[in-house]
Short mmCIF file of C-alpha atoms in Angstrom, two decimals:
data_model
loop_
_atom_site.label_atom_id
_atom_site.label_comp_id
_atom_site.label_asym_id
_atom_site.label_seq_id
_atom_site.Cartn_x
_atom_site.Cartn_y
_atom_site.Cartn_z
CA UNK L 1 3.37 124.33 117.20
CA UNK L 2 3.18 123.51 113.49
CA UNK L 3 4.38 126.19 111.12
CA UNK L 4 1.63 128.10 109.36
CA UNK L 5 1.72 129.25 105.76
CA UNK L 6 3.58 132.54 105.56
CA UNK L 7 5.80 131.81 108.57
CA UNK L 8 9.21 133.47 108.28
CA UNK L 9 11.85 131.06 107.01
CA UNK L 10 14.89 132.82 108.46
CA UNK L 11 16.66 131.24 111.43
CA UNK L 12 15.48 132.55 114.79
CA UNK L 13 17.62 133.64 117.72
CA UNK L 14 16.99 130.40 119.61
CA UNK L 15 18.32 128.40 116.65
CA UNK L 16 21.41 130.58 116.44
CA UNK L 17 21.89 130.04 120.17
CA UNK L 18 21.81 126.28 119.55
CA UNK L 19 24.44 126.79 116.84
CA UNK L 20 26.73 128.51 119.33
CA UNK L 21 26.59 125.44 121.55
CA UNK L 22 27.38 123.34 118.48
CA UNK L 23 30.54 125.43 117.96
CA UNK L 24 31.62 124.47 121.47
CA UNK L 25 30.93 120.77 120.81
CA UNK L 26 32.85 120.80 117.52
CA UNK L 27 35.79 122.52 119.24
CA UNK L 28 35.88 119.74 121.83
CA UNK L 29 35.69 117.21 118.99
CA UNK L 30 38.89 118.60 117.51
CA UNK L 31 40.46 118.63 120.97
CA UNK L 32 39.77 114.93 121.60
CA UNK L 33 41.32 113.92 118.27
CA UNK L 34 44.76 115.46 118.73
CA UNK L 35 46.11 113.28 121.62
CA UNK L 36 45.48 110.15 119.56
CA UNK L 37 47.53 111.55 116.70
CA UNK L 38 50.37 112.30 119.12
CA UNK L 39 50.54 108.67 120.20
CA UNK L 40 53.66 106.65 119.44
CA UNK L 41 51.43 103.79 118.31
CA UNK L 42 50.63 103.77 114.59
CA UNK L 43 47.37 101.89 115.18
CA UNK L 44 46.30 104.46 117.78
CA UNK L 45 46.80 107.29 115.30
CA UNK L 46 44.53 105.60 112.76
CA UNK L 47 42.03 104.62 115.47
CA UNK L 48 41.76 108.30 116.40
CA UNK L 49 40.34 108.99 112.93
CA UNK L 50 37.63 106.36 113.43
CA UNK L 51 36.65 107.68 116.87
CA UNK L 52 36.46 111.22 115.56
CA UNK L 53 34.19 110.16 112.69
CA UNK L 54 31.91 108.32 115.13
CA UNK L 55 31.51 111.33 117.41
CA UNK L 56 31.07 113.63 114.43
CA UNK L 57 28.23 111.46 113.10
CA UNK L 58 26.36 111.72 116.40
CA UNK L 59 26.76 115.52 116.56
CA UNK L 60 25.69 115.86 112.93
CA UNK L 61 22.61 113.70 113.51
CA UNK L 62 21.61 115.75 116.56
CA UNK L 63 21.95 119.01 114.62
CA UNK L 64 20.04 117.60 111.63
CA UNK L 65 17.08 116.44 113.71
CA UNK L 66 16.98 119.82 115.45
CA UNK L 67 16.95 121.62 112.10
CA UNK L 68 14.18 119.33 110.85
CA UNK L 69 12.11 120.08 113.96
CA UNK L 70 12.42 123.86 113.58
CA UNK L 71 11.61 123.55 109.88
CA UNK L 72 8.32 121.79 110.60
CA UNK L 73 7.36 123.43 113.90
CA UNK L 74 7.18 127.17 114.55
CA UNK L 75 10.44 128.17 116.31
CA UNK L 76 8.90 131.43 117.53
CA UNK L 77 6.50 129.59 119.82
CA UNK L 78 7.38 128.70 123.39
CA UNK L 79 6.93 124.94 122.96
CA UNK L 80 9.41 124.68 120.08
CA UNK L 81 11.84 127.02 121.83
CA UNK L 82 11.82 124.79 124.92
CA UNK L 83 12.59 121.79 122.70
CA UNK L 84 15.54 123.64 121.10
CA UNK L 85 16.85 124.93 124.44
CA UNK L 86 16.61 121.45 125.95
CA UNK L 87 18.55 120.15 122.95
CA UNK L 88 21.18 122.85 123.50
CA UNK L 89 21.56 121.82 127.15
CA UNK L 90 22.04 118.19 126.18
CA UNK L 91 24.54 119.19 123.50
CA UNK L 92 26.46 121.29 126.04
CA UNK L 93 26.82 118.32 128.39
CA UNK L 94 27.87 116.12 125.49
CA UNK L 95 30.46 118.71 124.48
CA UNK L 96 32.05 118.69 127.93
CA UNK L 97 32.31 114.90 127.76
CA UNK L 98 33.69 114.59 124.22
CA UNK L 99 37.43 114.70 125.12
CA UNK L 100 36.91 111.68 127.42
CA UNK L 101 33.97 110.07 125.57
CA UNK L 102 35.97 106.88 124.97
CA UNK L 103 37.22 106.91 128.55
CA UNK L 104 35.54 107.69 131.87
CA UNK L 105 32.99 110.12 130.36
CA UNK L 106 31.19 107.61 128.14
CA UNK L 107 27.90 107.87 130.03
CA UNK L 108 28.19 111.67 130.23
CA UNK L 109 28.20 111.69 126.42
CA UNK L 110 25.67 108.94 125.67
CA UNK L 111 23.00 109.77 128.25
CA UNK L 112 22.39 113.40 127.12
CA UNK L 113 22.36 112.28 123.48
CA UNK L 114 19.75 109.59 124.16
CA UNK L 115 17.74 111.89 126.43
CA UNK L 116 17.56 114.64 123.81
CA UNK L 117 16.72 112.34 120.89
CA UNK L 118 14.08 110.30 122.71
CA UNK L 119 12.47 112.94 124.93
CA UNK L 120 11.81 115.61 122.34
CA UNK L 121 10.38 113.15 119.81
CA UNK L 122 8.14 111.66 122.53
CA UNK L 123 6.91 115.13 123.51
CA UNK L 124 6.18 116.03 119.88
CA UNK L 125 4.39 112.72 119.21
CA UNK L 126 2.22 113.20 122.30
CA UNK L 127 1.52 116.85 121.50
CA UNK L 128 0.41 116.11 117.94
CA UNK L 129 -2.69 114.31 119.20
CA UNK L 130 -4.67 112.97 116.27
CA UNK L 131 -2.66 114.84 113.64
CA UNK L 132 -1.40 112.74 110.72
CA UNK L 133 2.22 113.52 111.61
CA UNK L 134 1.88 111.61 114.88
CA UNK L 135 2.45 108.30 113.10
CA UNK L 136 5.74 109.59 111.71
CA UNK L 137 7.07 110.74 115.08
CA UNK L 138 5.81 107.58 116.77
CA UNK L 139 7.86 105.53 114.30
CA UNK L 140 10.90 107.74 114.88
CA UNK L 141 10.47 107.29 118.63
CA UNK L 142 10.49 103.51 118.31
CA UNK L 143 13.77 103.49 116.40
CA UNK L 144 15.40 106.07 118.67
CA UNK L 145 14.57 103.85 121.66
CA UNK L 146 16.11 100.84 119.91
CA UNK L 147 19.29 102.79 119.08
CA UNK L 148 19.39 104.09 122.68
CA UNK L 149 20.13 100.54 123.84
CA UNK L 150 23.34 100.55 121.80
CA UNK L 151 24.38 103.96 123.10
CA UNK L 152 23.84 103.10 126.77
CA UNK L 153 25.30 99.61 126.47
CA UNK L 154 28.35 101.06 124.73
CA UNK L 155 28.84 103.63 127.48
CA UNK L 156 28.89 100.82 130.05
CA UNK L 157 31.65 98.95 128.21
CA UNK L 158 35.20 99.96 127.26
CA UNK L 159 37.58 100.28 124.34
CA UNK L 160 36.66 98.24 121.24
CA UNK L 161 33.29 97.12 122.59
CA UNK L 162 32.21 100.72 123.10
CA UNK L 163 33.29 101.68 119.59
CA UNK L 164 31.46 98.69 118.11
CA UNK L 165 28.20 99.33 120.00
CA UNK L 166 28.19 103.06 119.30
CA UNK L 167 28.96 102.43 115.64
CA UNK L 168 26.04 100.00 115.48
CA UNK L 169 23.78 102.62 117.11
CA UNK L 170 24.79 105.27 114.56
CA UNK L 171 24.24 102.87 111.66
CA UNK L 172 20.85 101.95 113.12
CA UNK L 173 19.84 105.61 113.47
CA UNK L 174 20.87 106.60 109.96
CA UNK L 175 19.73 103.37 108.35
CA UNK L 176 16.25 103.58 109.89
CA UNK L 177 15.91 107.15 108.66
CA UNK L 178 16.98 106.08 105.19
CA UNK L 179 14.34 103.34 105.16
CA UNK L 180 11.61 105.66 106.43
CA UNK L 181 11.57 104.39 110.04
CA UNK L 182 9.47 101.26 109.26
CA UNK L 183 7.37 99.94 112.17
CA UNK L 184 4.77 97.16 111.88
CA UNK L 185 1.31 98.63 112.22
CA UNK L 186 2.53 102.19 111.74
CA UNK L 187 3.92 101.82 108.21
CA UNK L 188 6.96 103.58 106.82
CA UNK L 189 7.75 106.74 104.88
CA UNK L 190 10.49 109.31 104.76
CA UNK L 191 9.91 112.72 106.29
CA UNK L 192 9.03 115.27 103.62
CA UNK L 193 10.32 118.19 105.64
CA UNK L 194 12.08 119.65 102.57
CA UNK L 195 8.64 120.12 101.01
CA UNK L 196 7.13 121.62 104.17
CA UNK L 197 10.06 123.80 105.28
CA UNK L 198 12.64 123.61 102.53
CA UNK L 199 13.35 127.32 102.46
CA UNK L 200 14.20 127.21 106.15
CA UNK L 201 16.60 124.29 105.64
CA UNK L 202 18.14 126.01 102.61
CA UNK L 203 19.00 128.81 105.05
CA UNK L 204 20.10 126.56 107.93
CA UNK L 205 22.61 124.39 106.09
CA UNK L 206 24.83 127.30 104.97
CA UNK L 207 24.67 128.56 108.56
CA UNK L 208 25.82 125.17 109.79
CA UNK L 209 28.75 125.32 107.42
CA UNK L 210 29.63 128.81 108.67
CA UNK L 211 29.64 127.73 112.31
CA UNK L 212 31.99 124.89 111.34
CA UNK L 213 34.31 127.43 109.74
CA UNK L 214 34.08 129.54 112.88
CA UNK L 215 34.94 126.50 114.98
CA UNK L 216 38.11 125.89 112.97
CA UNK L 217 39.29 129.45 113.66
CA UNK L 218 38.34 129.16 117.34
CA UNK L 219 40.17 125.86 117.75
CA UNK L 220 43.43 127.01 116.17
CA UNK L 221 43.21 130.35 118.01
CA UNK L 222 42.92 128.59 121.37
CA UNK L 223 45.95 126.41 120.63
CA UNK L 224 47.94 129.41 119.41
CA UNK L 225 47.26 131.51 122.53
CA UNK L 226 47.88 128.63 124.95
CA UNK L 227 51.43 127.87 123.78
CA UNK L 228 54.57 129.60 122.54
CA UNK L 229 53.91 132.17 119.84
CA UNK L 230 57.07 132.01 117.76
CA UNK L 231 57.36 132.51 114.01
CA UNK L 232 56.33 128.98 113.00
CA UNK L 233 53.23 129.06 115.19
CA UNK L 234 52.32 132.45 113.75
CA UNK L 235 52.82 131.18 110.20
CA UNK L 236 50.59 128.22 111.02
CA UNK L 237 47.90 130.57 112.33
CA UNK L 238 48.05 132.67 109.15
CA UNK L 239 47.85 129.56 106.95
CA UNK L 240 44.84 128.35 108.96
CA UNK L 241 43.08 131.70 108.54
CA UNK L 242 43.80 131.82 104.80
CA UNK L 243 42.58 128.25 104.33
CA UNK L 244 39.34 128.99 106.20
CA UNK L 245 38.70 132.09 104.09
CA UNK L 246 39.31 130.09 100.90
CA UNK L 247 36.89 127.35 102.01
CA UNK L 248 34.28 130.03 102.68
CA UNK L 249 34.90 131.62 99.28
CA UNK L 250 34.75 128.34 97.37
CA UNK L 251 31.50 127.33 99.07
CA UNK L 252 29.60 130.53 98.36
CA UNK L 253 30.76 130.75 94.75
CA UNK L 254 28.03 130.29 93.62
CA UNK L 255 26.14 127.15 94.50
CA UNK L 256 26.16 127.77 98.26
CA UNK L 257 24.46 131.12 97.78
CA UNK L 258 21.69 129.79 95.49
CA UNK L 259 20.15 126.94 97.49
CA UNK L 260 16.84 128.74 97.94
CA UNK L 261 16.47 129.47 94.23
CA UNK L 262 17.47 125.92 93.30
CA UNK L 263 14.90 124.51 95.72
CA UNK L 264 12.14 126.50 94.03
CA UNK L 265 13.07 124.98 90.66
CA UNK L 266 13.66 121.32 91.57
CA UNK L 267 11.00 118.74 90.73
CA UNK L 268 11.39 116.58 93.84
CA UNK L 269 12.28 118.77 96.86
CA UNK L 270 12.34 115.84 99.31
CA UNK L 271 14.90 113.77 97.39
CA UNK L 272 16.91 116.82 96.31
CA UNK L 273 17.02 118.09 99.88
CA UNK L 274 18.36 114.81 101.26
CA UNK L 275 21.23 114.96 98.77
CA UNK L 276 21.89 118.59 99.69
CA UNK L 277 22.05 117.61 103.35
CA UNK L 278 24.57 114.85 102.62
CA UNK L 279 26.70 117.26 100.57
CA UNK L 280 26.83 119.69 103.48
CA UNK L 281 27.67 116.84 105.85
CA UNK L 282 30.69 116.04 103.68
CA UNK L 283 31.80 119.69 103.59
CA UNK L 284 31.41 120.17 107.35
CA UNK L 285 33.36 116.95 107.91
CA UNK L 286 36.07 118.32 105.63
CA UNK L 287 36.20 121.52 107.68
CA UNK L 288 36.46 119.61 110.98
CA UNK L 289 39.21 117.37 109.57
CA UNK L 290 41.04 120.46 108.31
CA UNK L 291 40.74 122.02 111.78
CA UNK L 292 42.41 118.94 113.28
CA UNK L 293 45.17 119.47 110.72
CA UNK L 294 45.53 123.08 111.91
CA UNK L 295 45.98 121.83 115.47
CA UNK L 296 48.64 119.34 114.39
CA UNK L 297 50.50 122.10 112.55
CA UNK L 298 50.54 124.23 115.71
CA UNK L 299 51.97 121.39 117.79
CA UNK L 300 54.35 119.87 115.21
CA UNK L 301 54.99 122.62 112.64
CA UNK L 302 58.46 121.42 111.56
CA UNK L 303 58.12 117.75 112.56
CA UNK L 304 58.07 114.77 110.23
CA UNK L 305 54.57 114.35 108.76
CA UNK L 306 53.13 110.95 109.62
CA UNK L 307 50.52 109.49 107.21
CA UNK L 308 47.57 109.94 109.65
CA UNK L 309 48.58 113.58 110.11
CA UNK L 310 48.73 114.06 106.35
CA UNK L 311 45.28 112.48 106.08
CA UNK L 312 43.97 115.35 108.20
CA UNK L 313 45.97 118.15 106.58
CA UNK L 314 45.25 117.33 102.93
CA UNK L 315 42.27 115.02 103.40
CA UNK L 316 40.14 117.77 104.89
CA UNK L 317 40.27 119.99 101.77
CA UNK L 318 39.75 116.91 99.54
CA UNK L 319 36.57 115.95 101.44
CA UNK L 320 35.37 119.56 101.34
CA UNK L 321 35.91 119.88 97.59
CA UNK L 322 34.17 116.55 96.98
CA UNK L 323 31.12 117.74 98.92
CA UNK L 324 31.23 121.07 97.13
CA UNK L 325 31.38 119.34 93.73
CA UNK L 326 28.35 117.27 94.68
CA UNK L 327 26.47 120.40 95.73
CA UNK L 328 27.40 122.07 92.46
CA UNK L 329 25.89 119.16 90.56
CA UNK L 330 22.67 119.41 92.59
CA UNK L 331 22.33 123.14 91.93
CA UNK L 332 23.57 123.37 88.32
CA UNK L 333 23.37 119.75 87.03
CA UNK L 334 27.07 119.80 86.22
CA UNK L 335 30.45 119.77 87.94
CA UNK L 336 33.12 122.27 86.96
CA UNK L 337 36.61 121.06 86.18
CA UNK L 338 38.01 123.42 88.79
CA UNK L 339 36.81 121.18 91.64
CA UNK L 340 38.29 118.13 89.93
CA UNK L 341 41.59 119.93 89.41
CA UNK L 342 41.77 120.82 93.12
CA UNK L 343 41.00 117.27 94.27
CA UNK L 344 43.44 115.74 91.78
CA UNK L 345 46.29 118.06 92.77
CA UNK L 346 45.78 117.42 96.49
CA UNK L 347 45.73 113.66 95.98
CA UNK L 348 48.77 113.78 93.70
CA UNK L 349 50.73 115.93 96.15
CA UNK L 350 49.92 113.81 99.20
CA UNK L 351 52.68 111.18 98.70
CA UNK L 352 55.23 113.95 98.11
CA UNK L 353 54.10 115.92 101.16
CA UNK L 354 54.87 112.98 103.43
CA UNK L 355 58.53 114.05 103.13
CA UNK L 356 57.82 117.61 104.29
CA UNK L 357 56.75 119.22 107.56
CA UNK L 358 53.09 119.65 108.61
CA UNK L 359 53.43 123.42 108.09
CA UNK L 360 54.68 122.94 104.53
CA UNK L 361 51.90 120.44 103.78
CA UNK L 362 49.24 122.83 105.11
CA UNK L 363 50.74 125.71 103.10
CA UNK L 364 50.69 123.74 99.84
CA UNK L 365 47.10 122.64 100.52
CA UNK L 366 46.15 126.30 100.96
CA UNK L 367 47.83 127.12 97.65
CA UNK L 368 45.74 124.48 95.88
CA UNK L 369 42.58 125.99 97.37
CA UNK L 370 43.79 129.42 96.27
CA UNK L 371 44.18 128.10 92.73
CA UNK L 372 40.58 126.83 92.78
CA UNK L 373 39.32 130.19 94.05
CA UNK L 374 41.30 132.11 91.42
CA UNK L 375 39.97 129.87 88.65
CA UNK L 376 36.45 130.49 90.00
CA UNK L 377 36.99 134.22 89.79
CA UNK L 378 38.43 134.01 86.31
CA UNK L 379 35.51 131.89 85.13
CA UNK L 380 33.00 134.39 86.57
CA UNK L 381 34.71 137.31 84.84
CA UNK L 382 34.25 135.75 81.42
CA UNK L 383 30.56 134.78 81.74
CA UNK L 384 27.28 136.21 83.06
CA UNK L 385 25.98 134.94 86.42
CA UNK L 386 24.68 131.37 86.16
CA UNK L 387 21.17 130.54 87.31
CA UNK L 388 20.23 127.32 89.14
CA UNK L 389 19.29 124.29 87.07
CA UNK L 390 18.77 121.57 89.71
CA UNK L 391 19.63 117.99 88.90
CA UNK L 392 16.95 115.33 89.35
#
């Protein structure tokens, strides 16, 4: 199942199929967030942000491990395809449970997640036989089993206890990966998948960002078609579309389009790749948060803008631009002032936008993104195309 030298690095159809299921899961993630923001309780509105971040972290971790598997193992072979399809099935079940994950569907969310994470790593570890990589996947399996206790225990509890146990499980998962999955007798060491299949990951991360952008359009489109389609709802739909296009434009100008070239030039692909992955996690989170803002605009276009709502509407673009600035530094070893201008304007406008409607706040956020895109275009017109100069 291991990739051989010369294996094609482009994403295969089975990986794109998995991405389609991820779109469904992200759409349900946006759906579960909105009722909390509609609550009359201020604490419930803020708690909705925390629950959304927790579920997002689990979905992101599942996608990341799947991408790492297909980067190291040949996705055109039946064994790897079965692993990816099994992961897609588990993700589908999780997606159906997301709107009620902190209610009666806790087990329906946690069990598929644990089953996917533990089963596929166990199968890979067993199938590797005496290969050197078996120690790595054996260590990963140990930590996944430990984290599984938190996931299952959390699903069997309620309210704050579930949040606490699931948060601990996420921290355990990510922390163990950061430390190299240390296990007595088996050692420790981070996965060097960016050295083995970096080109594949440099292709997969932009695709992940694109499916997140597609999810934002799908989510707002569903809300728009399921309710009254008057002028304010239509304006909100147009603002959502324009914002999504601007996020796409800002990402691919130019750092997002040069990941492969930057990877070839960096001195430490493993470390550089981990930072690239975190940058994309920030940008995808920004897109999901922005999509929640789109949903709030559709439901409350001329309503008073509560602070948690404003956190979604303007916070999403801020998080996206921060991740994009970090990616720019990784690719070019510098950060342009245009990203800083966009972040500063959005943060400065946020207190003022609390006195406007959600539709007005979303429109002004889109104008700030438009300014960043225009400045990008103006900068490109005055200079020749820049080549990657990776940091670190």
